[in-house]
XYZ file of C-alpha atoms in Angstrom:
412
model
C -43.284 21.836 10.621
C -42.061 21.101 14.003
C -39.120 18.873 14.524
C -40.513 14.967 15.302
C -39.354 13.611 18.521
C -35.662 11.104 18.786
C -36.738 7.734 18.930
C -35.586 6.699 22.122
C -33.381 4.082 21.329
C -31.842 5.579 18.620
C -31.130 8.704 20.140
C -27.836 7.133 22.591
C -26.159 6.822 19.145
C -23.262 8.750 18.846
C -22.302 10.742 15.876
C -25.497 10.111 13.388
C -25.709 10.473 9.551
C -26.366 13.481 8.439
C -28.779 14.159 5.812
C -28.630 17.409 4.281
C -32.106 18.648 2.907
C -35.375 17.769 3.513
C -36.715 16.785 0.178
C -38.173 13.986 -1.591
C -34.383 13.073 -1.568
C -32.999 13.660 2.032
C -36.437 11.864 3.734
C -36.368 8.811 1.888
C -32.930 8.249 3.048
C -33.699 8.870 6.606
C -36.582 7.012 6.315
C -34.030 3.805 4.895
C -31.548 4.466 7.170
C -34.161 4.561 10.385
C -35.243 1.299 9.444
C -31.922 -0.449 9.119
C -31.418 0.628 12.902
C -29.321 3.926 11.641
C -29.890 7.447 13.396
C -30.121 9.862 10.885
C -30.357 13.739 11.425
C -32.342 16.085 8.496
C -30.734 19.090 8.410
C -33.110 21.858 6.766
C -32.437 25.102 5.772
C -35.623 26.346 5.497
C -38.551 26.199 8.040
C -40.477 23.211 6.302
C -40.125 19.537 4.759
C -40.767 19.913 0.592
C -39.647 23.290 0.456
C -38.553 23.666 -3.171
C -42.084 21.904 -3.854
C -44.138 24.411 -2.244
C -41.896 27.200 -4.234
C -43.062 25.674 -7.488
C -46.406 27.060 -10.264
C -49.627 26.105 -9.270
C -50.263 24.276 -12.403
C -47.522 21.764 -11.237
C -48.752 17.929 -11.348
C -45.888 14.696 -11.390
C -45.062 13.755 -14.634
C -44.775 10.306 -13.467
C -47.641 8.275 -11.858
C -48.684 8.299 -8.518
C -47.744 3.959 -8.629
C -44.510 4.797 -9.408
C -43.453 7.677 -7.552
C -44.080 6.553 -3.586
C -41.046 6.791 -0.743
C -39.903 3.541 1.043
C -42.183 2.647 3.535
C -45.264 4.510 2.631
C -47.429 4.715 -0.989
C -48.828 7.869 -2.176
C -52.940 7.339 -1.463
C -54.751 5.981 -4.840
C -56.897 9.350 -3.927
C -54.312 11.803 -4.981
C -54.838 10.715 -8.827
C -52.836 9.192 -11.423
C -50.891 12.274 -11.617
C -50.226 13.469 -8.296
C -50.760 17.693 -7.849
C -47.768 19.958 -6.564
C -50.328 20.346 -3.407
C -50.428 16.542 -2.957
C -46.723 15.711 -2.933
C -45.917 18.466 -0.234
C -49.419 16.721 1.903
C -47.551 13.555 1.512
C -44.095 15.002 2.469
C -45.199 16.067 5.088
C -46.717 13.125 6.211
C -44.286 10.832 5.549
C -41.798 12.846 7.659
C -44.648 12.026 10.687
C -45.552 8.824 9.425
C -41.496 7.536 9.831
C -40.730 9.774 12.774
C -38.137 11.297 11.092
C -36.167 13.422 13.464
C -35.565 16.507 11.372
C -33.758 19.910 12.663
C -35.091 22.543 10.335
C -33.873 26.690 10.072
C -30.607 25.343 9.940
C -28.479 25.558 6.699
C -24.857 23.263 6.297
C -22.458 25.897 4.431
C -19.135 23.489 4.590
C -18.393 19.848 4.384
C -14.886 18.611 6.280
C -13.149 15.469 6.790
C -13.377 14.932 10.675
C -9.908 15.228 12.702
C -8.335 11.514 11.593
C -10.051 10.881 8.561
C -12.957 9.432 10.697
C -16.217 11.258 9.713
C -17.362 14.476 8.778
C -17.908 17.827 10.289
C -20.744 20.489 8.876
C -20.328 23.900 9.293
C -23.556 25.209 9.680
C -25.201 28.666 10.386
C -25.223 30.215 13.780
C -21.791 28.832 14.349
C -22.459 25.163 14.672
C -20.463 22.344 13.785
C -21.869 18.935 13.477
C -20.136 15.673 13.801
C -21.228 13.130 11.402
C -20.348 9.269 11.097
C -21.471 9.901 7.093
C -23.664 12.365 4.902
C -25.844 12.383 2.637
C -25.848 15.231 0.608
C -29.564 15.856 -1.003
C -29.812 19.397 -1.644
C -31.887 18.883 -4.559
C -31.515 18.850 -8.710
C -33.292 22.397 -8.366
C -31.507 24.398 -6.002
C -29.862 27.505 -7.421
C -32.296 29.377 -10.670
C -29.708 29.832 -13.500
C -30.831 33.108 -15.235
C -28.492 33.217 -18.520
C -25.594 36.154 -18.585
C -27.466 37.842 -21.720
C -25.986 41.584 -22.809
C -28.188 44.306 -21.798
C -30.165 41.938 -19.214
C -29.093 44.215 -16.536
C -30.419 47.534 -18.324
C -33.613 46.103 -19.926
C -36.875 48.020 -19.280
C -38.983 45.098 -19.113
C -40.062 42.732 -16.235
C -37.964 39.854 -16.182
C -38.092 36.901 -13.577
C -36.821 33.345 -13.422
C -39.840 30.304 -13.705
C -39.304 30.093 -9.995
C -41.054 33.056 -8.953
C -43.877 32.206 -11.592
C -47.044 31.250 -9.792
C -50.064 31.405 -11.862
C -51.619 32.971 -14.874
C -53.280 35.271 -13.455
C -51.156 38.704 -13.696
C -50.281 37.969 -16.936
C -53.946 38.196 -17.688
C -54.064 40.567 -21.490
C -50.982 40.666 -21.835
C -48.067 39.527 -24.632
C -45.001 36.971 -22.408
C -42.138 35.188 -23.853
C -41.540 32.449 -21.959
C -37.545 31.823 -22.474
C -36.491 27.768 -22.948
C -38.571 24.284 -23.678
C -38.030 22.525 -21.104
C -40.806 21.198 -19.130
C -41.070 23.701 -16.909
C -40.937 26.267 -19.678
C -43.328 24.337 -21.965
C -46.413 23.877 -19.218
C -45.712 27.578 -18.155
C -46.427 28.662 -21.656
C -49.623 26.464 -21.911
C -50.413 27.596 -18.496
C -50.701 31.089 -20.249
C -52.306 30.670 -23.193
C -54.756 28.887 -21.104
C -55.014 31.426 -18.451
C -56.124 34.684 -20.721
C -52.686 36.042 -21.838
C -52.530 38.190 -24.834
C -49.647 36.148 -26.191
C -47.557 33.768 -25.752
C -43.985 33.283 -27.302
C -41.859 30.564 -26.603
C -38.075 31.166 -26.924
C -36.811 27.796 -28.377
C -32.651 27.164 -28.498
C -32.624 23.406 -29.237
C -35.514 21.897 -30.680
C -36.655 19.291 -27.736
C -37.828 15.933 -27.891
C -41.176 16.017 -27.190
C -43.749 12.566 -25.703
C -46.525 12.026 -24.685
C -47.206 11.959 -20.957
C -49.424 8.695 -21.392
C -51.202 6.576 -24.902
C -53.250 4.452 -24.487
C -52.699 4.607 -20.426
C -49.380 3.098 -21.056
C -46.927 6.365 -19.206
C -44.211 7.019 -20.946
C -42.542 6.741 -17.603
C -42.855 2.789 -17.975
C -40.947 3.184 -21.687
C -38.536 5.071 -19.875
C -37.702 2.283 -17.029
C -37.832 -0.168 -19.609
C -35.165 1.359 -22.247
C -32.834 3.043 -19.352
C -30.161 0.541 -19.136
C -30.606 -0.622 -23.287
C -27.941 0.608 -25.549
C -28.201 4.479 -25.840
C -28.296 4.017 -30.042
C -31.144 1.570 -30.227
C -33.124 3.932 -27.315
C -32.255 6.660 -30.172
C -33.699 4.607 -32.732
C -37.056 3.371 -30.587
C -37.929 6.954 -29.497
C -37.345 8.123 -33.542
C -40.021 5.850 -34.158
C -42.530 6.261 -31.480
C -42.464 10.327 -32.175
C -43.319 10.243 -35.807
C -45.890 7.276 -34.664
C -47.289 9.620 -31.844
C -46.079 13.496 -31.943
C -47.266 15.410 -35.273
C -44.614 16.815 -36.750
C -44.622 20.465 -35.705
C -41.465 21.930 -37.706
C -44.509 24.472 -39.741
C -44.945 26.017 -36.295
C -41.445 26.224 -35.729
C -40.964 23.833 -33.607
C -38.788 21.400 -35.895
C -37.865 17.354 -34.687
C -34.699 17.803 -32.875
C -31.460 16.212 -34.836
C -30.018 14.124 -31.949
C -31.599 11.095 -30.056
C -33.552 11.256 -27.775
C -31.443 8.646 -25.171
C -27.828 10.772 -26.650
C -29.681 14.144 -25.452
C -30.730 12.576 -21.870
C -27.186 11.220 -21.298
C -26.194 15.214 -21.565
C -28.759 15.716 -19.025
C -31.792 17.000 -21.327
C -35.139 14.817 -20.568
C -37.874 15.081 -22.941
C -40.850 16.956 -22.970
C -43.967 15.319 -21.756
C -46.904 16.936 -23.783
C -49.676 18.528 -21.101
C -50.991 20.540 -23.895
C -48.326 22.380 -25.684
C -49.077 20.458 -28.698
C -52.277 21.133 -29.340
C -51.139 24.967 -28.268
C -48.695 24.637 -30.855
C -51.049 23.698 -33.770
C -53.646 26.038 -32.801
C -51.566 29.220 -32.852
C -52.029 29.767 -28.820
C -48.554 29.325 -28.075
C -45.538 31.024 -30.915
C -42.289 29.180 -30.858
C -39.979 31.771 -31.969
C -35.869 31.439 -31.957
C -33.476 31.694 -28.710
C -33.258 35.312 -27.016
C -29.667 36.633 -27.803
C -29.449 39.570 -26.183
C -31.778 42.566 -24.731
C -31.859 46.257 -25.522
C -33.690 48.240 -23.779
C -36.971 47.736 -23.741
C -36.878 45.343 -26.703
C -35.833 41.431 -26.896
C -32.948 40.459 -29.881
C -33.869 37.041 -30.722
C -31.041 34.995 -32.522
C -32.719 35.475 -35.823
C -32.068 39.031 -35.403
C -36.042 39.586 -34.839
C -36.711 42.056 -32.408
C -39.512 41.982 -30.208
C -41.235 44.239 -26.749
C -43.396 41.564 -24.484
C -44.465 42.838 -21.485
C -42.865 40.168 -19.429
C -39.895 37.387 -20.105
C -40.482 34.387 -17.980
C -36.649 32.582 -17.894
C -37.318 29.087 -17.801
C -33.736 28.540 -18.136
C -32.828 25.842 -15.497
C -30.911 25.913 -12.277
C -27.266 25.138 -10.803
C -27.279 22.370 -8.111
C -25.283 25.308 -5.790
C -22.893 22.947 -4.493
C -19.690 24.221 -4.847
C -19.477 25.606 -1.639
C -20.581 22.991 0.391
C -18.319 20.485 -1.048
C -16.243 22.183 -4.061
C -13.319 22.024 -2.213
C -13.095 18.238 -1.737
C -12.824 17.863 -5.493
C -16.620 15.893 -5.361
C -17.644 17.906 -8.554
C -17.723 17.671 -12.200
C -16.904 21.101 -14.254
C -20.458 21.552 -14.568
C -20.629 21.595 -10.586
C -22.502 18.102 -10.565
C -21.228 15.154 -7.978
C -18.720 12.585 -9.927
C -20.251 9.821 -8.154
C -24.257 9.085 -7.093
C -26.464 6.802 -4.924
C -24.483 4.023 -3.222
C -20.742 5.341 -4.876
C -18.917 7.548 -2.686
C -15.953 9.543 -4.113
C -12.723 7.285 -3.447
C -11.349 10.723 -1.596
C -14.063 11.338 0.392
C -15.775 7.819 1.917
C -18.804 8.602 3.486
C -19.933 10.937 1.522
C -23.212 10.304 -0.332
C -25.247 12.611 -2.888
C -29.100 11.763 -4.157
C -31.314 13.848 -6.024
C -28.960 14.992 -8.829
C -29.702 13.243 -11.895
C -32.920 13.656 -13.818
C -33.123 10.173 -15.276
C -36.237 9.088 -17.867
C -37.049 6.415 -15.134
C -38.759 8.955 -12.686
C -37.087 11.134 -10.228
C -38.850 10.243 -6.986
C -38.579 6.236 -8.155
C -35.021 6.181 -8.597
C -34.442 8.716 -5.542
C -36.400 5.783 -3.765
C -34.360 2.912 -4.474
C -31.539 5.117 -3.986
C -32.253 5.760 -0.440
C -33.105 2.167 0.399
C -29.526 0.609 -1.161
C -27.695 4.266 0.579
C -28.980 2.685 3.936
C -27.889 -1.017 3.113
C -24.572 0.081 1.780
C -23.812 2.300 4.840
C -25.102 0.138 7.598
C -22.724 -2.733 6.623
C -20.151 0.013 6.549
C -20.749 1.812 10.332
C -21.773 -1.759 11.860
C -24.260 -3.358 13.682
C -26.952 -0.361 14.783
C -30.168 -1.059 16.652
C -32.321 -4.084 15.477
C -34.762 -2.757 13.158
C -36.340 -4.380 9.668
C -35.607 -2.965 6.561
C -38.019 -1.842 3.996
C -37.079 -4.307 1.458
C -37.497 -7.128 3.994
C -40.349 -6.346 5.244
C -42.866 -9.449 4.906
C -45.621 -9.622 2.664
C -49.076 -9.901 5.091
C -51.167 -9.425 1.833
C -53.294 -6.908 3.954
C -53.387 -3.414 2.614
C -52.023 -0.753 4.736
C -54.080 2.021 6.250
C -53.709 5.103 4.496
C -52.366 7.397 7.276
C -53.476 10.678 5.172
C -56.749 10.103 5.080
């Protein structure tokens, strides 16, 4: 997508933000800061807005509704559905980059964060030898950046075809034939349904840690509403709500092999493990279209070792094992990161070493990912306008007045 046109009178500021990535993330805070008055500059490594979105399975819907999921400034079209299709978001990320005339630079990828000459600002190393001097960033990369494909022994030498969920499309050339799909995540879990559904042979899902599985919607309450309801509640009454609303609402599947997971469900997302929302791999469960079999310990050959010691030969392991945020070299030297490689501090906080630098996009919470990215990008843009001083008169989002006229929808 070509890069939209510098607003006239924003483009005399010197030195703008800097928002790196062009995501759900990195737009909705140039969106905020734009309408505090703020130039901000999306930096883009690859050649289009929504580019891990366009990346992802076909299959691919929001697991939170359409209501709840909409950027500052601009709602997601009723006409998109309750549950909004991978196809749909990138439409609307694309539009909402043209709706806010968003002045984006895309092809270019930031490699290095450094504190400006003084202490006064940033400057990003970028590729073909640029260096870019920013007032503040925003760092908003994205939660799935780098695929993390496990370090098993013999992965190297094994016969089979292996490939990470990220290069998984469709069903279709798996059509006839026997995949394990490797980890019960979400991802993992629709992939396998996706499958069964789509004419393979058979389906085996690799299961470490028994998840902790809901359902998407009852009784058109989402489970998305539960979530922002319970997220600030103490994490051992969440534990003790969610233990009751499973055996209430998820069959117990342990027969299958698919046993109730030991730890709460709030405990596990506080390590960073959301639940499952059920699109079917119950039912594929129960009706024998989709095996849960234990974790994959190591390969040999052509064969899989399962932990159990079982040995099995699919035709194709689908590693639905997660991915790294990949930030280490952009900021790992500016001691920003946890030992897991995650930023210490999120949304408004910026590390006490390193002021004016912002990351969004790097939790997973319960609430909704593109809500609380949302909300991030709109208190981002209050918290740093205050801090680089008056900008060019413009309204915020969240002061916008209420006409009580419905806005046109610009993707129609």
């Amino acid at each position: 997508m070509p890069a939209v046109p510098t607003a006239p009178e924003m483009s005399t500021q010197p030195r703008p933000v800097y928002v790196i990535g062009a995501g759900p993330g990195g737009l909705a805070a140039a969106a905020a800061l734009r309408a505090r008055g703020v130039r901000a500059v999306v930096v883009e490594k690859s050649d289009a807005v929504g580019t891990s979105w366009r990346g992802h399975y076909d299959r691919l819907h929001l697991h939170t509704t359409r209501r709840l999921s909409g950027l500052p400034g601009l709602a997601m079209p009723r006409r998109f559905g309750r549950w909004v299709s991978r196809d749909d978001v990138v439409r609307y990320l694309e539009k909402y980059a043209e709706f806010h005339a968003l002045e984006i630079v895309t092809g270019v990828e930031v490699t290095r964060i450094d504190p400006a000459p003084g202490g006064d600002g940033w400057l990003l190393h970028a590729t073909g030898g640029r260096v870019l001097d920013a007032r503040a960033v925003v760092v908003a990369t994205g939660f799935n950046h780098t695929p993390a494909l496990p370090d098993w022994p013999g992965r190297d030498t094994y016969a089979g075809q292996l490939l990470h969920a990220r290069d998984y499309r469709n069903a279709v050339p798996y059509e006839g034939r026997d995949v394990l799909v490797v980890g019960v995540g979400n991802t993992g879990a629709e992939i396998a349904v996706d499958l069964a559904e789509g004419g393979a042979a058979r389906v085996r899902l690799a299961v470490r840690t028994a998840p902790h599985i809901v359902r998407r919607s009852t009784a058109g309450w989402a489970a998305q509403r539960t979530g922002i309801l319970v997220r600030r509640l103490p994490v051992r009454l969440v534990d003790r709500i969610g233990a009751l609303v499973a055996k209430a609402s998820v069959p117990d599947l342990a027969a299958y092999g698919l046993p109730r997971p030991d730890t709460g469900l709030y405990s596990r997302v506080k390590e960073g493990a959301v639940p499952v929302q059920d699109v079917g791999l119950i039912d594929a469960v129960r009706a024998g279209e989709v095996e849960p079999v234990a974790a994959v310990a190591s390969f040999d050959g052509g064969e899989v070792v399962l932990a159990d010691g079982t040995r099995i030969a699919p035709d194709a392991v689908i590693a639905a094992t997660g991915y790294r945020r990949g930030l280490e070299g952009l900021v790992g030297h500016l001691d920003v990161l946890d030992e897991r490689g995650r930023p210490r501090t999120h949304g408004t906080r910026s590390p006490a070493q390193a002021p004016g630098l912002y990351f969004t996009g790097f939790t997973n919470p319960i609430s909704g990912m593109f809500r609380e990215m949302a909300l991030d990008a709109v208190k981002i843009a209050r918290v740093l306008s205050r801090r680089l001083g008056p900008q060019v008169a413009r309204q915020p989002f969240e002061e916008l007045p209420d006409t009580g006229l419905r806005p046109v929808d610009p993707l129609a």
